[in-house]
Short mmCIF file of C-alpha atoms in Angstrom, two decimals:
data_model
loop_
_atom_site.label_atom_id
_atom_site.label_comp_id
_atom_site.label_asym_id
_atom_site.label_seq_id
_atom_site.Cartn_x
_atom_site.Cartn_y
_atom_site.Cartn_z
CA MET A 1 0.00 0.00 0.00
CA GLU A 2 2.86 2.39 0.82
CA LYS A 3 4.42 1.97 -2.62
CA GLU A 4 1.06 2.40 -4.29
CA THR A 5 0.47 5.59 -2.30
CA GLU A 6 3.83 6.92 -3.50
CA LEU A 7 2.90 6.01 -7.08
CA VAL A 8 -0.44 7.84 -6.93
CA THR A 9 1.14 10.86 -5.28
CA SER A 10 3.79 11.10 -8.00
CA LEU A 11 1.21 10.65 -10.78
CA LEU A 12 -0.92 13.45 -9.35
CA ASP A 13 2.01 15.81 -9.75
CA PHE A 14 2.03 15.13 -13.49
CA LEU A 15 -1.56 16.33 -14.00
CA HIS A 16 -0.34 19.89 -14.49
CA GLU A 17 2.71 19.05 -16.62
CA ASP A 18 3.25 21.18 -19.73
CA HIS A 19 3.57 18.22 -22.10
CA PRO A 20 0.08 16.93 -23.13
CA ASN A 21 1.24 13.30 -23.51
CA VAL A 22 2.52 13.27 -19.94
CA ARG A 23 -0.81 14.58 -18.63
CA GLN A 24 -2.69 11.99 -20.67
CA VAL A 25 -0.64 9.01 -19.49
CA ALA A 26 -0.70 10.17 -15.85
CA LEU A 27 -4.48 10.51 -15.90
CA GLU A 28 -4.98 7.16 -17.61
CA ASN A 29 -3.05 5.51 -14.78
CA LEU A 30 -4.91 7.44 -12.09
CA LEU A 31 -8.44 6.62 -13.25
CA ARG A 32 -8.77 3.40 -11.27
CA TYR A 33 -7.98 5.25 -8.06
CA THR A 34 -10.88 7.68 -8.55
CA ASP A 35 -13.45 4.96 -7.97
CA SER A 36 -15.26 5.03 -4.62
CA THR A 37 -13.99 1.50 -3.89
CA SER A 38 -10.37 2.68 -3.99
CA LYS A 39 -8.66 3.03 -0.62
CA LEU A 40 -6.48 5.77 -2.09
CA GLN A 41 -9.26 8.05 -3.33
CA HIS A 42 -8.59 10.41 -0.41
CA LEU A 43 -5.28 11.40 -2.01
CA PHE A 44 -7.22 13.49 -4.52
CA LYS A 45 -8.18 15.79 -1.64
CA ARG A 46 -4.60 16.65 -0.72
CA GLU A 47 -3.23 20.19 -0.79
CA ASN A 48 -6.66 21.78 -0.52
CA MET A 49 -8.12 19.70 -3.39
CA LYS A 50 -5.35 20.61 -5.84
CA PRO A 51 -5.74 17.35 -7.84
CA ILE A 52 -9.46 18.07 -8.23
CA ARG A 53 -8.69 21.55 -9.51
CA ASP A 54 -6.17 20.06 -11.94
CA LEU A 55 -8.83 17.66 -13.21
CA ILE A 56 -11.25 20.56 -13.68
CA THR A 57 -8.62 22.28 -15.83
CA LEU A 58 -8.10 19.07 -17.83
CA CYS A 59 -11.78 19.07 -18.84
CA ASN A 60 -10.67 21.64 -21.42
CA ASP A 61 -7.67 19.58 -22.61
CA GLU A 62 -7.38 17.44 -25.74
CA THR A 63 -10.40 15.16 -26.25
CA VAL A 64 -8.99 11.91 -24.84
CA THR A 65 -7.56 13.61 -21.77
CA ALA A 66 -10.70 15.71 -21.29
CA HIS A 67 -12.90 12.60 -21.46
CA ASN A 68 -10.83 10.88 -18.78
CA ALA A 69 -10.89 14.04 -16.65
CA TYR A 70 -14.69 14.04 -16.80
CA LYS A 71 -14.78 10.34 -16.00
CA ALA A 72 -12.51 10.87 -12.99
CA LEU A 73 -14.59 13.77 -11.72
CA VAL A 74 -17.85 11.84 -12.15
CA ASN A 75 -16.36 9.16 -9.90
CA LEU A 76 -14.90 11.59 -7.38
CA THR A 77 -18.00 13.78 -7.03
CA ALA A 78 -19.82 10.97 -5.33
CA ASP A 79 -17.99 12.50 -2.37
CA GLU A 80 -19.95 15.30 -0.70
CA GLU A 81 -16.83 17.22 0.35
CA ILE A 82 -15.47 17.23 -3.21
CA ARG A 83 -18.79 18.41 -4.66
CA ARG A 84 -18.61 21.61 -2.63
CA ILE A 85 -15.74 23.07 -4.62
CA PHE A 86 -17.85 23.13 -7.80
CA ASN A 87 -19.77 26.19 -6.62
CA ASN A 88 -17.92 28.08 -9.33
CA GLU A 89 -19.72 30.25 -11.87
CA ASN A 90 -17.05 30.03 -14.55
CA PHE A 91 -16.88 26.23 -14.49
CA LEU A 92 -20.67 25.88 -14.45
CA LYS A 93 -20.87 28.13 -17.52
CA TYR A 94 -18.15 26.05 -19.17
CA LEU A 95 -20.12 22.86 -18.49
CA THR A 96 -23.26 24.45 -19.92
CA ARG A 97 -21.44 25.54 -23.09
CA THR A 98 -20.10 22.01 -23.49
CA ILE A 99 -23.61 20.57 -23.12
CA THR A 100 -25.29 23.03 -25.49
CA ASN A 101 -22.55 22.90 -28.16
CA ARG A 102 -24.10 20.74 -30.85
CA ASP A 103 -20.66 19.54 -32.00
CA SER A 104 -19.40 18.52 -28.56
CA VAL A 105 -18.43 14.86 -28.14
CA LEU A 106 -18.26 15.37 -24.37
CA ALA A 107 -21.78 16.73 -23.84
CA ASP A 108 -23.08 13.59 -22.14
CA MET A 109 -20.04 13.40 -19.85
CA ALA A 110 -20.67 17.02 -18.88
CA CYS A 111 -24.32 16.13 -18.16
CA MET A 112 -23.21 13.29 -15.88
CA LEU A 113 -20.85 15.56 -13.96
CA LEU A 114 -23.49 18.27 -13.64
CA SER A 115 -25.98 15.72 -12.32
CA ASN A 116 -23.52 14.80 -9.57
CA ILE A 117 -22.41 18.26 -8.49
CA THR A 118 -25.94 19.72 -8.35
CA LYS A 119 -26.67 17.36 -5.48
CA ASP A 120 -24.94 20.10 -3.50
CA GLU A 121 -27.52 22.79 -2.76
CA THR A 122 -25.09 25.67 -3.19
CA VAL A 123 -24.09 24.42 -6.65
CA ALA A 124 -27.74 23.89 -7.61
CA ALA A 125 -28.59 27.43 -6.44
CA LYS A 126 -25.65 28.87 -8.40
CA LEU A 127 -26.77 27.05 -11.56
CA LEU A 128 -30.29 28.42 -11.18
CA SER A 129 -28.96 31.98 -10.90
CA LEU A 130 -26.79 31.93 -14.03
CA LYS A 131 -27.71 34.17 -16.98
CA VAL A 132 -26.47 33.54 -20.53
CA ARG A 133 -27.14 34.68 -24.08
CA PRO A 134 -29.85 32.85 -26.08
CA ILE A 135 -28.57 30.21 -28.49
CA LYS A 136 -29.80 30.39 -32.08
CA ASP A 137 -31.71 27.29 -33.21
CA LEU A 138 -31.80 25.91 -29.67
CA SER A 139 -33.14 28.23 -26.99
CA ASN A 140 -34.50 31.74 -26.55
CA SER A 141 -33.92 31.49 -22.80
CA SER A 142 -31.42 33.80 -21.14
CA GLN A 143 -31.21 31.42 -18.15
CA THR A 144 -28.74 28.56 -18.06
CA ILE A 145 -31.36 26.19 -16.62
CA GLY A 146 -33.74 27.18 -19.41
CA GLN A 147 -31.19 26.31 -22.07
CA LEU A 148 -30.50 22.97 -20.39
CA THR A 149 -34.24 22.24 -20.42
CA ASP A 150 -34.46 23.04 -24.12
CA VAL A 151 -31.46 20.90 -25.10
CA PHE A 152 -32.89 18.02 -23.03
CA VAL A 153 -36.15 18.20 -24.99
CA ARG A 154 -34.90 19.19 -28.43
CA GLY A 155 -31.89 16.92 -28.22
CA PHE A 156 -34.10 13.89 -27.66
CA GLU A 157 -32.97 10.88 -29.74
CA LYS A 158 -29.77 12.70 -30.78
CA LYS A 159 -31.70 15.25 -32.84
CA TYR A 160 -29.49 18.14 -31.73
CA ASN A 161 -26.11 16.49 -31.21
CA LYS A 162 -25.43 13.13 -32.85
CA GLU A 163 -23.04 12.30 -29.99
CA ALA A 164 -25.37 13.11 -27.08
CA GLU A 165 -28.66 11.96 -25.58
CA PHE A 166 -28.74 14.33 -22.56
CA HIS A 167 -30.50 11.79 -20.31
CA PHE A 168 -28.56 12.84 -17.21
CA LEU A 169 -29.97 16.37 -17.38
CA ALA A 170 -33.16 14.84 -15.94
CA SER A 171 -31.21 14.20 -12.73
CA VAL A 172 -30.08 17.84 -12.76
CA PHE A 173 -33.72 18.94 -12.93
CA ALA A 174 -34.57 16.62 -10.05
CA ASN A 175 -31.74 18.13 -8.01
CA VAL A 176 -32.56 21.80 -8.63
CA THR A 177 -36.27 21.34 -7.91
CA MET A 178 -35.33 20.37 -4.37
CA LEU A 179 -34.97 24.15 -3.97
CA PRO A 180 -37.95 26.56 -3.95
CA GLN A 181 -36.38 28.68 -6.70
CA GLY A 182 -35.95 25.58 -8.83
CA ARG A 183 -39.61 24.66 -8.44
CA ASP A 184 -40.55 28.24 -9.24
CA PHE A 185 -38.61 28.09 -12.51
CA PHE A 186 -40.19 24.84 -13.71
CA LEU A 187 -43.70 25.97 -12.78
CA SER A 188 -43.50 29.43 -14.39
CA ASN A 189 -43.83 30.29 -18.08
CA ALA A 190 -40.54 29.75 -19.86
CA SER A 191 -40.62 33.24 -21.38
CA SER A 192 -43.04 36.01 -22.25
CA SER A 193 -43.12 34.74 -25.84
CA GLU A 194 -43.62 31.09 -24.84
CA ASN A 195 -46.86 30.34 -23.02
CA VAL A 196 -45.69 27.04 -21.57
CA THR A 197 -43.91 26.06 -18.38
CA PRO A 198 -40.62 24.13 -18.44
CA LEU A 199 -42.31 21.31 -16.50
CA SER A 200 -44.84 20.97 -19.34
CA LYS A 201 -41.94 20.18 -21.66
CA LEU A 202 -40.64 17.41 -19.41
CA ILE A 203 -43.71 15.45 -18.35
CA VAL A 204 -44.01 13.57 -21.66
CA PHE A 205 -40.96 11.52 -20.64
CA THR A 206 -42.46 9.71 -17.63
CA GLU A 207 -42.65 6.51 -19.70
CA HIS A 208 -39.40 6.88 -21.61
CA PRO A 209 -37.49 3.58 -21.85
CA ASN A 210 -34.31 5.10 -20.40
CA ILE A 211 -34.59 4.94 -16.61
CA ILE A 212 -32.28 7.92 -16.06
CA ARG A 213 -34.44 10.18 -18.23
CA ARG A 214 -37.82 9.05 -16.94
CA GLY A 215 -36.57 8.71 -13.35
CA GLY A 216 -35.25 12.25 -13.21
CA VAL A 217 -38.45 13.62 -14.70
CA VAL A 218 -40.60 11.66 -12.23
CA SER A 219 -38.54 13.02 -9.32
CA CYS A 220 -38.79 16.53 -10.75
CA ILE A 221 -42.59 16.19 -10.86
CA LYS A 222 -42.71 15.02 -7.25
CA ASN A 223 -40.52 17.90 -6.11
CA CYS A 224 -42.76 20.39 -7.93
CA CYS A 225 -45.75 18.93 -6.08
CA PHE A 226 -44.35 20.48 -2.89
CA ALA A 227 -45.39 23.86 -4.34
CA THR A 228 -48.96 23.55 -3.05
CA GLU A 229 -49.87 27.02 -4.29
CA ARG A 230 -49.35 25.76 -7.87
CA HIS A 231 -51.40 22.56 -7.62
CA LEU A 232 -54.32 24.02 -9.55
CA ASP A 233 -52.03 24.96 -12.45
CA MET A 234 -50.39 21.55 -12.34
CA LEU A 235 -53.73 19.75 -12.52
CA SER A 236 -55.49 22.07 -15.00
CA GLU A 237 -55.95 20.57 -18.47
CA ASP A 238 -55.42 24.04 -19.94
CA LYS A 239 -52.11 24.56 -18.15
CA ILE A 240 -49.52 22.00 -17.06
CA ASN A 241 -51.87 19.00 -16.93
CA VAL A 242 -49.49 16.73 -15.06
CA LEU A 243 -52.01 14.12 -13.88
CA PRO A 244 -52.12 11.87 -17.00
CA TYR A 245 -48.34 11.64 -16.97
CA ILE A 246 -48.31 10.55 -13.33
CA LEU A 247 -51.05 7.98 -13.90
CA LEU A 248 -49.86 6.47 -17.19
CA PRO A 249 -46.80 4.73 -15.69
CA LEU A 250 -49.05 3.33 -12.94
CA CYS A 251 -51.47 1.79 -15.46
CA GLY A 252 -51.24 -1.74 -16.79
CA PRO A 253 -53.31 -3.56 -19.43
CA GLU A 254 -56.34 -3.98 -17.14
CA GLU A 255 -59.67 -2.63 -18.40
CA PHE A 256 -61.77 -0.24 -16.35
CA ASP A 257 -65.52 -0.33 -15.88
CA THR A 258 -67.49 2.20 -17.88
CA ASP A 259 -68.47 4.01 -14.68
CA ASP A 260 -64.84 4.21 -13.61
CA MET A 261 -63.73 5.62 -16.97
CA GLU A 262 -66.24 8.47 -16.87
CA GLY A 263 -64.18 11.53 -15.98
CA MET A 264 -60.79 9.83 -16.35
CA PRO A 265 -58.14 11.68 -18.37
CA ASP A 266 -58.48 10.65 -22.02
CA ASP A 267 -54.86 9.49 -22.12
CA ILE A 268 -55.45 6.61 -19.71
CA GLN A 269 -58.73 5.32 -21.13
CA LEU A 270 -58.79 2.28 -23.41
CA LEU A 271 -55.11 1.45 -23.10
CA SER A 272 -53.70 -1.33 -25.26
CA SER A 273 -53.63 -4.93 -24.05
CA ASP A 274 -49.81 -4.87 -24.00
CA LYS A 275 -49.57 -1.74 -21.83
CA LYS A 276 -46.70 -2.12 -19.37
CA ARG A 277 -46.77 -0.71 -15.85
CA GLU A 278 -43.63 0.93 -14.43
CA LEU A 279 -41.34 -1.84 -13.17
CA ASP A 280 -39.00 0.17 -10.97
CA SER A 281 -40.21 0.14 -7.36
CA TYR A 282 -38.60 3.45 -6.44
CA LEU A 283 -40.27 5.24 -9.34
CA LYS A 284 -43.64 3.69 -8.53
CA ARG A 285 -43.32 4.95 -4.96
CA THR A 286 -42.30 8.39 -6.22
CA LEU A 287 -45.34 8.59 -8.51
CA LEU A 288 -47.65 7.56 -5.65
CA GLU A 289 -46.02 10.14 -3.38
CA SER A 290 -46.70 12.77 -6.04
CA LEU A 291 -50.40 11.89 -5.94
CA LEU A 292 -50.39 12.06 -2.13
CA LEU A 293 -48.82 15.53 -2.27
CA LEU A 294 -51.50 16.66 -4.72
CA THR A 295 -54.15 15.70 -2.16
CA THR A 296 -52.82 18.13 0.45
CA THR A 297 -55.18 20.84 -0.82
CA ARG A 298 -58.97 20.62 -0.99
CA GLN A 299 -58.95 21.56 -4.67
CA GLY A 300 -56.41 18.85 -5.38
CA ARG A 301 -58.47 16.19 -3.62
CA ASP A 302 -61.59 17.25 -5.51
CA ILE A 303 -59.85 17.13 -8.90
CA LEU A 304 -58.28 13.72 -8.24
CA ARG A 305 -61.68 12.42 -7.21
CA GLN A 306 -63.30 13.85 -10.37
CA LYS A 307 -60.57 12.40 -12.55
CA LYS A 308 -61.17 8.92 -11.11
CA VAL A 309 -57.66 8.40 -9.78
CA TYR A 310 -58.80 5.81 -7.23
CA PRO A 311 -59.70 3.08 -9.79
CA VAL A 312 -56.18 3.35 -11.25
CA ILE A 313 -54.63 2.93 -7.80
CA ARG A 314 -57.02 0.10 -6.95
CA GLN A 315 -56.06 -1.87 -10.06
CA MET A 316 -52.40 -1.34 -9.34
CA HIS A 317 -52.82 -2.43 -5.72
CA LEU A 318 -54.39 -5.72 -6.83
CA VAL A 319 -51.27 -6.76 -8.75
CA GLU A 320 -48.51 -5.03 -6.76
CA LYS A 321 -46.08 -7.42 -5.07
CA ASP A 322 -43.54 -5.00 -3.63
CA GLU A 323 -44.32 -4.35 0.06
CA LYS A 324 -42.69 -0.91 0.06
CA VAL A 325 -44.91 0.16 -2.82
CA GLY A 326 -47.92 -1.45 -1.19
CA ASP A 327 -47.32 0.56 1.98
CA LYS A 328 -47.99 3.75 0.01
CA PHE A 329 -51.57 2.60 -0.56
CA ASN A 330 -52.14 2.63 3.18
CA ASN A 331 -51.00 6.22 3.72
#
């Protein structure tokens, strides 16, 4: 272990070498020590996090080195103490430019890193406060978080950047909506010229096959449900209309009685015989918790009753095998 410690320490000193090949080889040999299972990961915190700051600089190096720097930082930012140093406006803007650059081959790596570091509330708050110039052919928003929302939606299925899917931005949205100002952004109109809320753009992904994308969106919805003063907007068919997108993942192929269907959202009536219910237990619990939050106001309870939410939950309860999910029915 002592020799290995000496090796890692010496390699860390090469991260800021002038010669690019030396930096590349040093980082390639350090990658395995960035994993959370490594007993030497703590060495990256030495000298007031100097190795972390070197890795941040390397994100703007040649492509191979930059990719490995991102990979190392994604591993290292599982550590809460390391995440704190990313409360840096310049680096957050750099990450955003990397993500929104349609020619970037590192956009998805930048999304992964951003999803990790925004678990820190101060970083999430900083991201929400950033202002930028609109990007032609992508976003009219002058807010960084607005541009990230637009690239997440418009970049779906690699339509914006052939090298990026942007799935991990969903986790960023889940993180920032833990904060009141984050919920306020997603529940307010995107701009004066766009009569739609950012949340309205996201809710269509609650049944997306990629669990990172749909999971982040589901968590974002739940977090927004804590804004009780916006429940009416969230449930209104003329506004955000979130209810069908909460219920659809909870529906299976079972048919409903005619009486039960009367008043149900159109989207969940007469579903196909091969309709699949959400399989992930955590996401099912999150969706049910969203419904519970929407019942905290009298108006919310009335609307859920009118929209026949109970028959959907009843059918799900009959086939649910996970005890933790089943416990939600008893709340």
